[in-house]
mmCIF file of C-alpha atoms in Angstrom:
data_model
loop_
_atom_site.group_PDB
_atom_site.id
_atom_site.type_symbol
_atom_site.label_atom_id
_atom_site.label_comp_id
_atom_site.label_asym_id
_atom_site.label_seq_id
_atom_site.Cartn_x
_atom_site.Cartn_y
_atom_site.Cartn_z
ATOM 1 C CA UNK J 1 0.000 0.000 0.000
ATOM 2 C CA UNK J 2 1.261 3.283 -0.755
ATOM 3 C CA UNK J 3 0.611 6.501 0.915
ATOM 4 C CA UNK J 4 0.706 9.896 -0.937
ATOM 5 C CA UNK J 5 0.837 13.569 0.012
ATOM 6 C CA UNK J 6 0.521 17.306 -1.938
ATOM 7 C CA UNK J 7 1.183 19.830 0.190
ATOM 8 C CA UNK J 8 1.030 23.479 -1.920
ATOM 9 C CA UNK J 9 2.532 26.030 0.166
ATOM 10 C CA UNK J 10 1.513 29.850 -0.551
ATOM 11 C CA UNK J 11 4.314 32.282 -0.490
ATOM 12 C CA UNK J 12 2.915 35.381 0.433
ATOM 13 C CA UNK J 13 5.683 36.718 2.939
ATOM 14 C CA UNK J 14 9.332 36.161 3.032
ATOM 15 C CA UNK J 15 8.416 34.203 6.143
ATOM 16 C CA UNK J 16 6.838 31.563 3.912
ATOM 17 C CA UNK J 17 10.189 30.580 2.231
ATOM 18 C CA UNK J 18 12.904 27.881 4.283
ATOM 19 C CA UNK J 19 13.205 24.578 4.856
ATOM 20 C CA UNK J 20 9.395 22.105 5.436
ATOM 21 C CA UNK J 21 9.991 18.739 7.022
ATOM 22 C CA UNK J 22 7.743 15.863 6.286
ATOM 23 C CA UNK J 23 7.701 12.618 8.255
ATOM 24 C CA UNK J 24 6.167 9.584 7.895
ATOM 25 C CA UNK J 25 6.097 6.560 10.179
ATOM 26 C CA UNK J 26 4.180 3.342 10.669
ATOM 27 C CA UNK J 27 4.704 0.126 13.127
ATOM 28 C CA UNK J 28 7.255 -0.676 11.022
ATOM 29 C CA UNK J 29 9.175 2.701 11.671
ATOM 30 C CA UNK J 30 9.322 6.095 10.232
ATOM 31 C CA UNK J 31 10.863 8.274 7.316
ATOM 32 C CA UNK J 32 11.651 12.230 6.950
ATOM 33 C CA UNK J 33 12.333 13.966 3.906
ATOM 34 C CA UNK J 34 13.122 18.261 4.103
ATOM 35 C CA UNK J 35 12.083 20.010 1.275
ATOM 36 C CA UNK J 36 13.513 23.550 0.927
ATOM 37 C CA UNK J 37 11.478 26.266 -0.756
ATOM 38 C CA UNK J 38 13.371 29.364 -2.014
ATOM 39 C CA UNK J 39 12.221 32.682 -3.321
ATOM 40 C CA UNK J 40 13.162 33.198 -6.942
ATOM 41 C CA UNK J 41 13.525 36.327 -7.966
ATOM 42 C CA UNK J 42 15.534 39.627 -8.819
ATOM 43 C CA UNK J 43 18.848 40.976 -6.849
ATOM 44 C CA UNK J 44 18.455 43.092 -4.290
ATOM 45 C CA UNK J 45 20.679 44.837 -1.905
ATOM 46 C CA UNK J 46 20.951 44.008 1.396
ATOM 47 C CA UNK J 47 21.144 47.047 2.855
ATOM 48 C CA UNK J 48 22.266 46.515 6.356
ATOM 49 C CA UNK J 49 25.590 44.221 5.209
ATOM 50 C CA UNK J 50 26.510 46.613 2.708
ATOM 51 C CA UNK J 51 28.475 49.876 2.554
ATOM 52 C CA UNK J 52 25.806 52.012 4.527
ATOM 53 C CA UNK J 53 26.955 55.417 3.663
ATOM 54 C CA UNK J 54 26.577 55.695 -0.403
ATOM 55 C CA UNK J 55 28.996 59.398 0.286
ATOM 56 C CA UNK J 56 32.459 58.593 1.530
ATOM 57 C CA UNK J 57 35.108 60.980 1.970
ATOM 58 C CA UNK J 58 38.958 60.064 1.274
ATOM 59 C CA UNK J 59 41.979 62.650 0.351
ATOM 60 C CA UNK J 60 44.781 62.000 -2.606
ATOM 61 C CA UNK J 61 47.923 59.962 -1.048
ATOM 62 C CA UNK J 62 45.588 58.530 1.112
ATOM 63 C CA UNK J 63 47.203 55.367 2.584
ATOM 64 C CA UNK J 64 44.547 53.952 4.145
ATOM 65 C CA UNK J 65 42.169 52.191 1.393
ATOM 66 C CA UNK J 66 38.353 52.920 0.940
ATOM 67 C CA UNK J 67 36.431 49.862 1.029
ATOM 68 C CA UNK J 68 33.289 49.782 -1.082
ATOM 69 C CA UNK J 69 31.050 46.650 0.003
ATOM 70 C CA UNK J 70 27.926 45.352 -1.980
ATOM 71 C CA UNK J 71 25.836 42.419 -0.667
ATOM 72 C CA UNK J 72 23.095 40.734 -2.669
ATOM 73 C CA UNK J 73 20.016 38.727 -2.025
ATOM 74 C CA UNK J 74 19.199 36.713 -5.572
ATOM 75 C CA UNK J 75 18.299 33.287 -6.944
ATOM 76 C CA UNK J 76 19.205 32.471 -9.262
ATOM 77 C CA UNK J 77 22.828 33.374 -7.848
ATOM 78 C CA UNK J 78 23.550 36.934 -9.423
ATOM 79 C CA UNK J 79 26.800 37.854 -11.568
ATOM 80 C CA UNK J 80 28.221 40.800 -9.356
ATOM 81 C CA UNK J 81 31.236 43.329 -10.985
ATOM 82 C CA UNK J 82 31.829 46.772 -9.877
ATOM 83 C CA UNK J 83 32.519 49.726 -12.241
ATOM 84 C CA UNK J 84 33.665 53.292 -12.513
ATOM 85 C CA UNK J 85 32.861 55.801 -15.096
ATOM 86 C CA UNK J 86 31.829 52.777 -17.163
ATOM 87 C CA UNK J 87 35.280 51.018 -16.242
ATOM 88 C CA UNK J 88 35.603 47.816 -14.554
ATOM 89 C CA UNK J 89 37.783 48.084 -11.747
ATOM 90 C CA UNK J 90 41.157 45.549 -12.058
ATOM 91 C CA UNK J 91 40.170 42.192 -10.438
ATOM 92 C CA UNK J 92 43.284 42.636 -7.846
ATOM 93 C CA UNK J 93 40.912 45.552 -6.256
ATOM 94 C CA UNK J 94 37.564 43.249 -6.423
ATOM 95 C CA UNK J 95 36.927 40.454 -4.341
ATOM 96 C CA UNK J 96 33.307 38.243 -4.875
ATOM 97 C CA UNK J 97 32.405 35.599 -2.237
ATOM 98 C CA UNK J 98 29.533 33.067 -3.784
ATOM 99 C CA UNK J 99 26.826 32.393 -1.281
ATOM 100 C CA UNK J 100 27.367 29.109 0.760
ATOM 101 C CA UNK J 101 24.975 26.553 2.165
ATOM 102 C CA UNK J 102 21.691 27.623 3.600
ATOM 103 C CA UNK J 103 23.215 31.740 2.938
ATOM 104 C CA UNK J 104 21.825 33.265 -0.145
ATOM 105 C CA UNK J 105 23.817 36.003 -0.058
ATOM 106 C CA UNK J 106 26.602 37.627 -2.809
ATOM 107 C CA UNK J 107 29.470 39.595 -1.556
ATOM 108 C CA UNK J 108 31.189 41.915 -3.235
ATOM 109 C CA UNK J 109 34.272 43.761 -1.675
ATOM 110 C CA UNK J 110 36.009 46.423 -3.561
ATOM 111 C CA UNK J 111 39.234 48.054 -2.451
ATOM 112 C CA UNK J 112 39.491 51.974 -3.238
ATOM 113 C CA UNK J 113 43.202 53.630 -2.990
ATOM 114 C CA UNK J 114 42.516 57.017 -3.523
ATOM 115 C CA UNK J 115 46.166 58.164 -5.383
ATOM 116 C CA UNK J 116 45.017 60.522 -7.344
ATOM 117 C CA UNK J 117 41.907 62.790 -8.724
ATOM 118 C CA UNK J 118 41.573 60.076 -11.065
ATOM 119 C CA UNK J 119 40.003 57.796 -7.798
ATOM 120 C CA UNK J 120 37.400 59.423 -7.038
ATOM 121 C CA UNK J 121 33.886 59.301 -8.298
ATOM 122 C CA UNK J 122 30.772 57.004 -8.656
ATOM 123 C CA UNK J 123 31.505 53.118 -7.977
ATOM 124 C CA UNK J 124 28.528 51.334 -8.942
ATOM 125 C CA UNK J 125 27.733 47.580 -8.288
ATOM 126 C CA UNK J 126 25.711 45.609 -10.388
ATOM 127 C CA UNK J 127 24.101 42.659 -9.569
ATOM 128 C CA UNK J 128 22.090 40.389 -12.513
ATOM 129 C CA UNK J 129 20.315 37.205 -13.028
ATOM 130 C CA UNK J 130 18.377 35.904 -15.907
ATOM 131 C CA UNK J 131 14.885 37.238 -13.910
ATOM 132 C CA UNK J 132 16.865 41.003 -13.501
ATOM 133 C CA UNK J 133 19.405 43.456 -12.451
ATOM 134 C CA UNK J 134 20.096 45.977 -9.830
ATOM 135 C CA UNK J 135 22.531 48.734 -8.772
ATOM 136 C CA UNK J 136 24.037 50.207 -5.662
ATOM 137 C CA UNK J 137 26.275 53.418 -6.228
ATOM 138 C CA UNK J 138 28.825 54.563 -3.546
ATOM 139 C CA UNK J 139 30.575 57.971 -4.318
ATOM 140 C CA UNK J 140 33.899 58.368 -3.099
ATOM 141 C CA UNK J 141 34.433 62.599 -2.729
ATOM 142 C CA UNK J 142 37.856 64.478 -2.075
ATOM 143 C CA UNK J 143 36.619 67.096 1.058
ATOM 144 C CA UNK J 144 36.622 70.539 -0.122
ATOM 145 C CA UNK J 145 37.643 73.229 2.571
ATOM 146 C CA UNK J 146 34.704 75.599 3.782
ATOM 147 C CA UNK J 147 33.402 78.491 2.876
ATOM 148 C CA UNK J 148 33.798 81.375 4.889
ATOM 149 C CA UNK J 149 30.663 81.999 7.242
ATOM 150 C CA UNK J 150 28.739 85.667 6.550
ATOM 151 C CA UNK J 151 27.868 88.635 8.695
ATOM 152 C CA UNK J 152 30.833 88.063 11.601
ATOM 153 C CA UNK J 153 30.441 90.179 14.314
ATOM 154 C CA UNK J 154 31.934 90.597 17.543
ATOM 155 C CA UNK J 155 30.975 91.759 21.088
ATOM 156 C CA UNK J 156 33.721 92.441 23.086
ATOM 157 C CA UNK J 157 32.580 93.153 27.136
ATOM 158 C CA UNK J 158 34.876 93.409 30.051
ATOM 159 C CA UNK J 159 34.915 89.666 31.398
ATOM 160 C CA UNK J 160 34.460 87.940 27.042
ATOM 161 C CA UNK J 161 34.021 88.295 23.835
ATOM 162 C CA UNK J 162 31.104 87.077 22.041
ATOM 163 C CA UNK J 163 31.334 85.649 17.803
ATOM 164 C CA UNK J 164 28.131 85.214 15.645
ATOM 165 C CA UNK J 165 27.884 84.668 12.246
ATOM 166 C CA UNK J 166 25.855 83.458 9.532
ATOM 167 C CA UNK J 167 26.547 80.204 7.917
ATOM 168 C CA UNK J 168 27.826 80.246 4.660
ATOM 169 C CA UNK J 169 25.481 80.236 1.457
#
């Protein structure tokens, strides 16, 4: 005698997706099969592992590196690459991690030295799969000093002296 069962799951939340267990036993013993259920679909950036501020702020001769990190949710697994001005950056500056086991996520990690005017700019990653694509741009500025504030005056009394001004336009 054999024993069937359809289970249809509905995916209407994120919460709906992972790993469903069935088990099967009889006086003659018992059986368990897992069945994991993944969410096809897009890249998209995971915001919280990734480079959080998409402004960062470095100076020519810098020698400490600017690291640029993108980190993707997709299945199908998404191609990742990084690019500037339309430019790939050299794969010595680029490291991708695959995800691994149970982890859907893509790591990209891309390694900034800021030698000249030349570095800096828009880096944008790109993440695609055959269902679709997605970007996450990081600009990497050189500071500029301020502007002089407007209006100064002074108040001078016996015991201090007292600055206002107007911030700059």
């Amino acid at each position: 005698l054999l024993s069937y069962l359809t289970a249809t799951v509905i995916t209407d939340s994120d919460e709906d997706f992972g790993a469903y267990t069935c088990h099967a036993s009889n006086s003659l013993g018992s059986a368990t099969h897992i069945v994991d259920i993944y969410k096809q679909g897009p890249p998209r950036i995971n915001v919280e592992e990734s480079t959080k501020k998409t402004e960062l702020y470095s100076y020519v001769d810098n020698p400490t590196a600017v690291t640029i990190k993108c980190v993707w949710w997709g299945d199908p697994k998404p191609t990742l690459s990084i690019r500037k001005n339309d430019t790939a950056l050299p794969s010595g500056d680029v490291e991708v991690k695959e995800p691994t086991g149970e982890n859907m996520l893509s790591y990209l990690t891309a390694t900034v030295i800021t030698d000249g005017d030349e570095d800096f700019g828009t880096y944008t990653c790109h993440a695609s799969n055959y269902i679709g694509s997605a970007n996450y741009s990081v600009d990497i500025n050189k500071p500029v000093p301020p502007t002089t504030p407007r209006n100064i005056t002074f108040n001078l009394t016996c015991d201090h002296l007292t600055v206002a001004w107007m911030p700059p336009e």
